């Protein structure tokens, strides 16, 4: 079986059998989406739910947010033949591990639930909250997942900004 | 300098949460008349019957994508000159070039900050008040 490991800010979409996507979560949330008819699945891993009202943000800040992570995941799945109306979700993570981060984990989990409700995506498994890190393993082809609590430390820092393609750096000056 | 409050906007994105975020960003910028639709065919019908000054449309949508939507708008003798700003993913360089050839007024790469959206709108309309 081929294994794909994703980290904070990443997502992966797979339509082939015998592939597992995995990730390690603290206060972050991972959403596993799958289309049981098209046999396409994917997972993301995001640090924050959504920006608070009036918050000044750069495009790089926005990469950390679930609203963007969900868009990338859904677009990736639709690109491989999934249909929005057939999507099912599992939600994991959102632990409140480090006291200094307040209830960021709970906010992340609440965002993920609210997002699925807003977008009318049915939630299958949901294992969120608590104070333990989690390891999530997902078989995207058939939508099965496994979530186990782990004792190891999970990095709770913002991801290093990825280099942007030319279009994002403004090099594609058409206007 | 045009007043943002006088500009009628149509936001088109298949993701409800993204439409809500764009609406919020536009309202923070002073736009008062912001409508939204979840698909390009719905938006096309709407702007044909009730014209807007600005269309902000996602590219990646099922049924009719942003490029097809733009093509339909430009081909319409009544709404053909409506300002059209496309929202694209960071890897959609080719899409931007195709959109430019079809007459898009500007584009914004997702994820975007509200300031970037404002800048792209102002490049078309001039400084907003």
Tab-separated table of C-alpha atoms in Angstrom:
chain	number	residue	atom	x	y	z
A	1	UNK	CA	0.000	0.000	0.000
A	2	UNK	CA	1.275	3.487	-0.890
A	3	UNK	CA	1.286	5.954	2.014
A	4	UNK	CA	0.973	9.719	1.761
A	5	UNK	CA	1.722	11.726	4.875
A	6	UNK	CA	0.434	15.299	5.032
A	7	UNK	CA	1.362	18.139	7.366
A	8	UNK	CA	-0.208	21.432	8.422
A	9	UNK	CA	-1.363	23.407	5.386
A	10	UNK	CA	-1.283	20.387	3.065
A	11	UNK	CA	-3.973	18.390	1.362
A	12	UNK	CA	-3.987	15.246	-0.780
A	13	UNK	CA	-6.613	13.782	-3.111
A	14	UNK	CA	-6.546	10.196	-4.351
A	15	UNK	CA	-8.747	8.127	-6.626
A	16	UNK	CA	-6.699	4.934	-6.716
A	17	UNK	CA	-7.145	1.950	-4.371
A	18	UNK	CA	-4.391	0.804	-1.984
A	19	UNK	CA	-3.368	4.289	-0.947
A	20	UNK	CA	-3.465	5.603	2.619
A	21	UNK	CA	-3.309	9.265	3.623
A	22	UNK	CA	-2.190	9.945	7.173
A	23	UNK	CA	-1.485	12.893	9.425
A	24	UNK	CA	-0.700	13.766	13.016
A	25	UNK	CA	-2.921	16.333	14.755
A	26	UNK	CA	-2.889	18.470	17.866
A	27	UNK	CA	-5.202	21.469	17.881
A	28	UNK	CA	-5.319	21.389	14.074
A	29	UNK	CA	-8.203	19.710	12.302
A	30	UNK	CA	-8.087	17.212	9.448
A	31	UNK	CA	-11.142	16.691	7.287
A	32	UNK	CA	-11.342	13.455	5.308
A	33	UNK	CA	-13.760	13.833	2.396
A	34	UNK	CA	-14.883	11.057	0.087
A	35	UNK	CA	-17.332	10.421	-2.661
A	36	UNK	CA	-18.521	6.801	-2.287
A	37	UNK	CA	-19.868	6.686	-5.851
A	38	UNK	CA	-16.887	8.211	-7.689
A	39	UNK	CA	-14.435	6.476	-5.296
A	40	UNK	CA	-12.441	9.640	-4.763
A	41	UNK	CA	-11.190	10.771	-1.385
A	42	UNK	CA	-8.921	13.340	0.152
A	43	UNK	CA	-7.679	14.841	3.384
A	44	UNK	CA	-6.543	18.288	4.481
A	45	UNK	CA	-4.910	19.562	7.678
A	46	UNK	CA	-5.488	23.145	8.771
A	47	UNK	CA	-4.299	25.301	11.639
A	48	UNK	CA	-7.162	27.760	12.062
A	49	UNK	CA	-10.860	27.793	11.208
A	50	UNK	CA	-11.623	31.196	9.758
A	51	UNK	CA	-10.407	34.753	10.241
A	52	UNK	CA	-12.194	36.838	12.825
A	53	UNK	CA	-14.208	39.820	11.621
A	54	UNK	CA	-12.184	42.842	10.567
A	55	UNK	CA	-8.867	41.018	10.960
A	56	UNK	CA	-6.158	42.371	8.639
A	57	UNK	CA	-4.626	39.439	6.776
A	58	UNK	CA	-2.172	38.756	4.005
A	59	UNK	CA	-2.657	36.066	1.368
A	60	UNK	CA	-0.052	33.945	3.164
A	61	UNK	CA	-1.994	34.242	6.449
A	62	UNK	CA	-5.068	33.040	4.596
A	63	UNK	CA	-3.358	29.758	3.676
A	64	UNK	CA	-3.627	28.653	7.285
A	65	UNK	CA	-7.383	28.890	7.360
A	66	UNK	CA	-9.867	26.084	7.013
A	67	UNK	CA	-12.094	27.951	4.615
A	68	UNK	CA	-9.238	27.967	2.080
A	69	UNK	CA	-8.111	24.415	2.933
A	70	UNK	CA	-11.640	23.139	2.339
A	71	UNK	CA	-11.865	24.891	-1.015
A	72	UNK	CA	-8.588	23.351	-2.175
A	73	UNK	CA	-9.690	19.897	-1.050
A	74	UNK	CA	-13.146	20.103	-2.636
A	75	UNK	CA	-11.760	21.514	-5.904
A	76	UNK	CA	-9.116	18.785	-5.984
A	77	UNK	CA	-11.772	16.127	-5.502
A	78	UNK	CA	-14.074	17.563	-8.140
A	79	UNK	CA	-11.094	17.640	-10.491
A	80	UNK	CA	-10.828	13.877	-10.041
A	81	UNK	CA	-14.495	13.260	-10.720
A	82	UNK	CA	-16.166	13.663	-7.326
A	83	UNK	CA	-19.572	15.321	-7.093
A	84	UNK	CA	-20.249	17.898	-4.397
A	85	UNK	CA	-23.689	16.433	-3.645
A	86	UNK	CA	-22.197	13.008	-2.897
A	87	UNK	CA	-19.478	14.126	-0.501
A	88	UNK	CA	-19.203	12.614	2.982
A	89	UNK	CA	-16.834	13.825	5.713
A	90	UNK	CA	-14.941	12.564	8.732
A	91	UNK	CA	-13.593	15.240	11.089
A	92	UNK	CA	-10.663	14.719	13.461
A	93	UNK	CA	-8.447	16.757	15.760
A	94	UNK	CA	-9.156	20.063	17.443
A	95	UNK	CA	-7.594	19.064	20.776
A	96	UNK	CA	-6.783	21.729	23.340
A	97	UNK	CA	-3.277	20.544	24.098
A	98	UNK	CA	-1.269	23.649	24.940
A	99	UNK	CA	-2.826	25.913	27.546
A	100	UNK	CA	-1.244	29.025	25.962
A	101	UNK	CA	-3.252	28.452	22.775
A	102	UNK	CA	-6.573	28.747	24.623
A	103	UNK	CA	-9.475	26.964	22.995
A	104	UNK	CA	-8.116	27.128	19.472
A	105	UNK	CA	-8.738	23.398	19.035
A	106	UNK	CA	-12.405	23.753	19.953
A	107	UNK	CA	-12.760	26.700	17.553
A	108	UNK	CA	-11.218	24.661	14.755
A	109	UNK	CA	-13.542	21.725	15.372
A	110	UNK	CA	-16.552	24.056	15.548
A	111	UNK	CA	-15.537	25.613	12.233
A	112	UNK	CA	-15.292	22.188	10.561
A	113	UNK	CA	-18.742	21.127	11.793
A	114	UNK	CA	-20.259	24.459	10.769
A	115	UNK	CA	-18.630	24.255	7.346
A	116	UNK	CA	-20.127	20.799	6.684
A	117	UNK	CA	-23.533	22.030	7.791
A	118	UNK	CA	-23.310	25.149	5.580
A	119	UNK	CA	-22.165	23.152	2.559
A	120	UNK	CA	-24.671	20.323	3.258
A	121	UNK	CA	-21.951	17.666	3.544
A	122	UNK	CA	-22.921	14.677	5.693
A	123	UNK	CA	-20.570	13.954	8.599
A	124	UNK	CA	-19.685	10.302	9.187
A	125	UNK	CA	-17.148	9.987	11.988
A	126	UNK	CA	-16.277	12.941	14.165
A	127	UNK	CA	-13.610	12.599	16.844
A	128	UNK	CA	-12.647	16.071	18.054
A	129	UNK	CA	-11.659	17.891	21.241
A	130	UNK	CA	-10.012	16.501	24.352
A	131	UNK	CA	-6.383	17.030	25.236
A	132	UNK	CA	-4.626	14.274	23.267
A	133	UNK	CA	-2.876	14.380	19.928
A	134	UNK	CA	-4.320	12.109	17.248
A	135	UNK	CA	-3.015	10.044	14.393
A	136	UNK	CA	-5.446	9.790	11.487
A	137	UNK	CA	-5.222	7.195	8.735
A	138	UNK	CA	-7.621	7.396	5.816
A	139	UNK	CA	-8.280	5.074	2.885
A	140	UNK	CA	-9.644	7.572	0.359
A	141	UNK	CA	-10.808	5.023	-2.196
A	142	UNK	CA	-13.424	3.523	0.123
A	143	UNK	CA	-13.757	6.269	2.724
A	144	UNK	CA	-12.656	4.205	5.727
A	145	UNK	CA	-10.663	5.952	8.430
A	146	UNK	CA	-8.961	5.208	11.735
A	147	UNK	CA	-8.147	7.707	14.438
A	148	UNK	CA	-5.931	6.829	17.398
A	149	UNK	CA	-4.898	8.974	20.346
A	150	UNK	CA	-1.145	9.309	20.660
A	151	UNK	CA	1.076	10.628	23.420
A	152	UNK	CA	3.692	12.279	21.215
A	153	UNK	CA	4.111	16.037	20.911
A	154	UNK	CA	2.733	17.695	17.795
A	155	UNK	CA	4.214	20.904	16.439
A	156	UNK	CA	1.674	23.682	17.003
A	157	UNK	CA	3.278	26.432	15.004
A	158	UNK	CA	2.235	28.220	11.866
A	159	UNK	CA	3.536	26.553	8.710
A	160	UNK	CA	6.395	28.098	6.825
A	161	UNK	CA	4.959	29.926	3.841
A	162	UNK	CA	5.353	27.944	0.643
A	163	UNK	CA	6.912	29.706	-2.330
A	164	UNK	CA	4.128	31.075	-4.454
A	165	UNK	CA	3.775	30.389	-8.162
A	166	UNK	CA	4.403	33.302	-10.481
A	167	UNK	CA	0.723	34.232	-10.721
A	168	UNK	CA	0.590	34.707	-6.961
A	169	UNK	CA	3.741	36.803	-6.803
A	170	UNK	CA	2.195	39.171	-9.261
A	171	UNK	CA	4.632	38.317	-12.074
A	172	UNK	CA	1.765	37.577	-14.419
A	173	UNK	CA	0.981	41.214	-14.981
A	174	UNK	CA	-1.765	41.228	-17.545
A	175	UNK	CA	-3.579	44.327	-16.313
B	1	UNK	CA	-13.681	58.532	-7.388
B	2	UNK	CA	-16.608	56.086	-7.443
B	3	UNK	CA	-18.412	55.330	-4.201
B	4	UNK	CA	-18.296	51.630	-3.351
B	5	UNK	CA	-21.834	51.935	-2.028
B	6	UNK	CA	-23.069	52.804	-5.549
B	7	UNK	CA	-21.522	49.754	-7.230
B	8	UNK	CA	-23.785	46.726	-7.605
B	9	UNK	CA	-21.882	43.457	-7.283
B	10	UNK	CA	-22.654	39.839	-8.140
B	11	UNK	CA	-20.497	37.225	-6.369
B	12	UNK	CA	-20.437	33.728	-7.892
B	13	UNK	CA	-18.866	30.773	-6.115
B	14	UNK	CA	-20.126	27.212	-5.648
B	15	UNK	CA	-18.909	27.165	-2.047
B	16	UNK	CA	-21.357	28.825	0.359
B	17	UNK	CA	-18.644	29.614	2.931
B	18	UNK	CA	-16.470	31.312	0.299
B	19	UNK	CA	-19.414	33.430	-0.921
B	20	UNK	CA	-20.052	34.503	2.656
B	21	UNK	CA	-16.394	35.439	3.125
B	22	UNK	CA	-16.279	37.473	-0.096
B	23	UNK	CA	-19.548	39.222	0.798
B	24	UNK	CA	-18.126	40.118	4.180
B	25	UNK	CA	-14.916	41.468	2.615
B	26	UNK	CA	-16.926	43.579	0.143
B	27	UNK	CA	-19.201	44.909	2.848
B	28	UNK	CA	-16.121	45.855	4.903
B	29	UNK	CA	-14.921	47.796	1.832
B	30	UNK	CA	-18.164	49.778	1.738
B	31	UNK	CA	-20.156	47.863	-0.876
B	32	UNK	CA	-23.843	47.869	-0.036
B	33	UNK	CA	-25.501	46.059	-2.949
B	34	UNK	CA	-23.905	42.610	-3.018
B	35	UNK	CA	-25.829	39.669	-4.445
B	36	UNK	CA	-24.526	36.122	-4.744
B	37	UNK	CA	-25.231	32.926	-6.616
B	38	UNK	CA	-23.892	29.387	-6.282
B	39	UNK	CA	-23.582	28.736	-10.012
B	40	UNK	CA	-22.752	30.596	-13.201
B	41	UNK	CA	-26.039	29.792	-15.004
B	42	UNK	CA	-28.022	31.206	-12.058
B	43	UNK	CA	-25.800	34.289	-11.952
B	44	UNK	CA	-26.075	34.803	-15.704
B	45	UNK	CA	-29.874	34.715	-15.553
B	46	UNK	CA	-29.847	37.093	-12.602
B	47	UNK	CA	-27.527	39.734	-14.101
B	48	UNK	CA	-29.411	39.598	-17.400
B	49	UNK	CA	-32.662	40.495	-15.658
B	50	UNK	CA	-31.170	42.876	-13.093
B	51	UNK	CA	-27.856	44.346	-14.221
B	52	UNK	CA	-24.840	44.839	-11.957
B	53	UNK	CA	-21.649	46.890	-12.378
B	54	UNK	CA	-19.224	44.229	-11.189
B	55	UNK	CA	-19.139	40.424	-11.343
B	56	UNK	CA	-16.690	38.582	-9.078
B	57	UNK	CA	-16.651	34.947	-10.101
B	58	UNK	CA	-14.767	31.833	-9.067
B	59	UNK	CA	-13.138	29.920	-11.920
B	60	UNK	CA	-13.460	26.382	-10.590
B	61	UNK	CA	-17.174	25.585	-10.662
B	62	UNK	CA	-19.115	22.576	-11.970
B	63	UNK	CA	-21.703	22.905	-14.742
B	64	UNK	CA	-20.281	26.168	-16.162
B	65	UNK	CA	-16.799	27.284	-15.125
B	66	UNK	CA	-15.638	30.874	-14.753
B	67	UNK	CA	-14.227	31.065	-18.271
B	68	UNK	CA	-17.467	29.855	-19.859
B	69	UNK	CA	-19.361	32.297	-17.672
B	70	UNK	CA	-17.100	35.158	-18.790
B	71	UNK	CA	-17.530	34.131	-22.428
B	72	UNK	CA	-21.339	34.199	-22.024
B	73	UNK	CA	-21.255	37.610	-20.373
B	74	UNK	CA	-18.986	39.122	-23.064
B	75	UNK	CA	-21.150	37.667	-25.851
B	76	UNK	CA	-24.298	39.293	-24.476
B	77	UNK	CA	-25.094	42.615	-26.196
B	78	UNK	CA	-26.718	44.041	-23.050
B	79	UNK	CA	-24.412	42.962	-20.200
B	80	UNK	CA	-21.285	42.407	-22.347
B	81	UNK	CA	-19.342	45.315	-20.873
B	82	UNK	CA	-19.913	44.436	-17.196
B	83	UNK	CA	-16.674	44.528	-15.201
B	84	UNK	CA	-15.610	40.931	-14.566
B	85	UNK	CA	-13.027	39.890	-11.956
B	86	UNK	CA	-12.085	36.206	-11.806
B	87	UNK	CA	-11.004	34.321	-8.682
B	88	UNK	CA	-8.456	31.642	-9.513
B	89	UNK	CA	-6.263	29.124	-7.729
B	90	UNK	CA	-2.531	29.731	-7.434
B	91	UNK	CA	-1.760	27.099	-10.094
B	92	UNK	CA	-4.194	28.484	-12.692
B	93	UNK	CA	-1.705	30.558	-14.738
B	94	UNK	CA	-3.124	29.236	-17.999
B	95	UNK	CA	-6.634	30.110	-16.849
B	96	UNK	CA	-5.586	33.711	-16.248
B	97	UNK	CA	-4.143	33.943	-19.750
B	98	UNK	CA	-7.323	32.477	-21.281
B	99	UNK	CA	-9.441	34.840	-19.185
B	100	UNK	CA	-7.375	37.801	-20.403
B	101	UNK	CA	-7.951	36.721	-23.998
B	102	UNK	CA	-11.695	36.545	-23.294
B	103	UNK	CA	-11.712	40.052	-21.873
B	104	UNK	CA	-11.562	39.644	-18.101
B	105	UNK	CA	-10.911	42.966	-16.347
B	106	UNK	CA	-8.731	41.546	-13.588
B	107	UNK	CA	-8.123	38.447	-11.478
B	108	UNK	CA	-7.472	37.628	-7.830
B	109	UNK	CA	-5.564	34.539	-6.703
B	110	UNK	CA	-7.091	32.562	-3.846
B	111	UNK	CA	-6.449	32.667	-0.959
B	112	UNK	CA	-6.648	36.428	-1.013
B	113	UNK	CA	-6.665	39.127	1.625
B	114	UNK	CA	-9.449	41.773	1.482
B	115	UNK	CA	-6.796	44.394	0.671
B	116	UNK	CA	-5.850	42.473	-2.498
B	117	UNK	CA	-9.475	42.338	-3.598
B	118	UNK	CA	-9.792	46.090	-3.017
B	119	UNK	CA	-6.635	46.780	-5.031
B	120	UNK	CA	-7.877	44.717	-8.005
B	121	UNK	CA	-11.293	46.408	-7.954
B	122	UNK	CA	-9.660	49.856	-7.762
B	123	UNK	CA	-7.438	49.080	-10.760
B	124	UNK	CA	-10.647	48.871	-12.790
B	125	UNK	CA	-12.925	51.434	-11.130
B	126	UNK	CA	-10.345	53.836	-9.727
B	127	UNK	CA	-9.920	54.659	-6.059
B	128	UNK	CA	-13.060	53.805	-4.089
B	129	UNK	CA	-14.598	56.075	-1.539
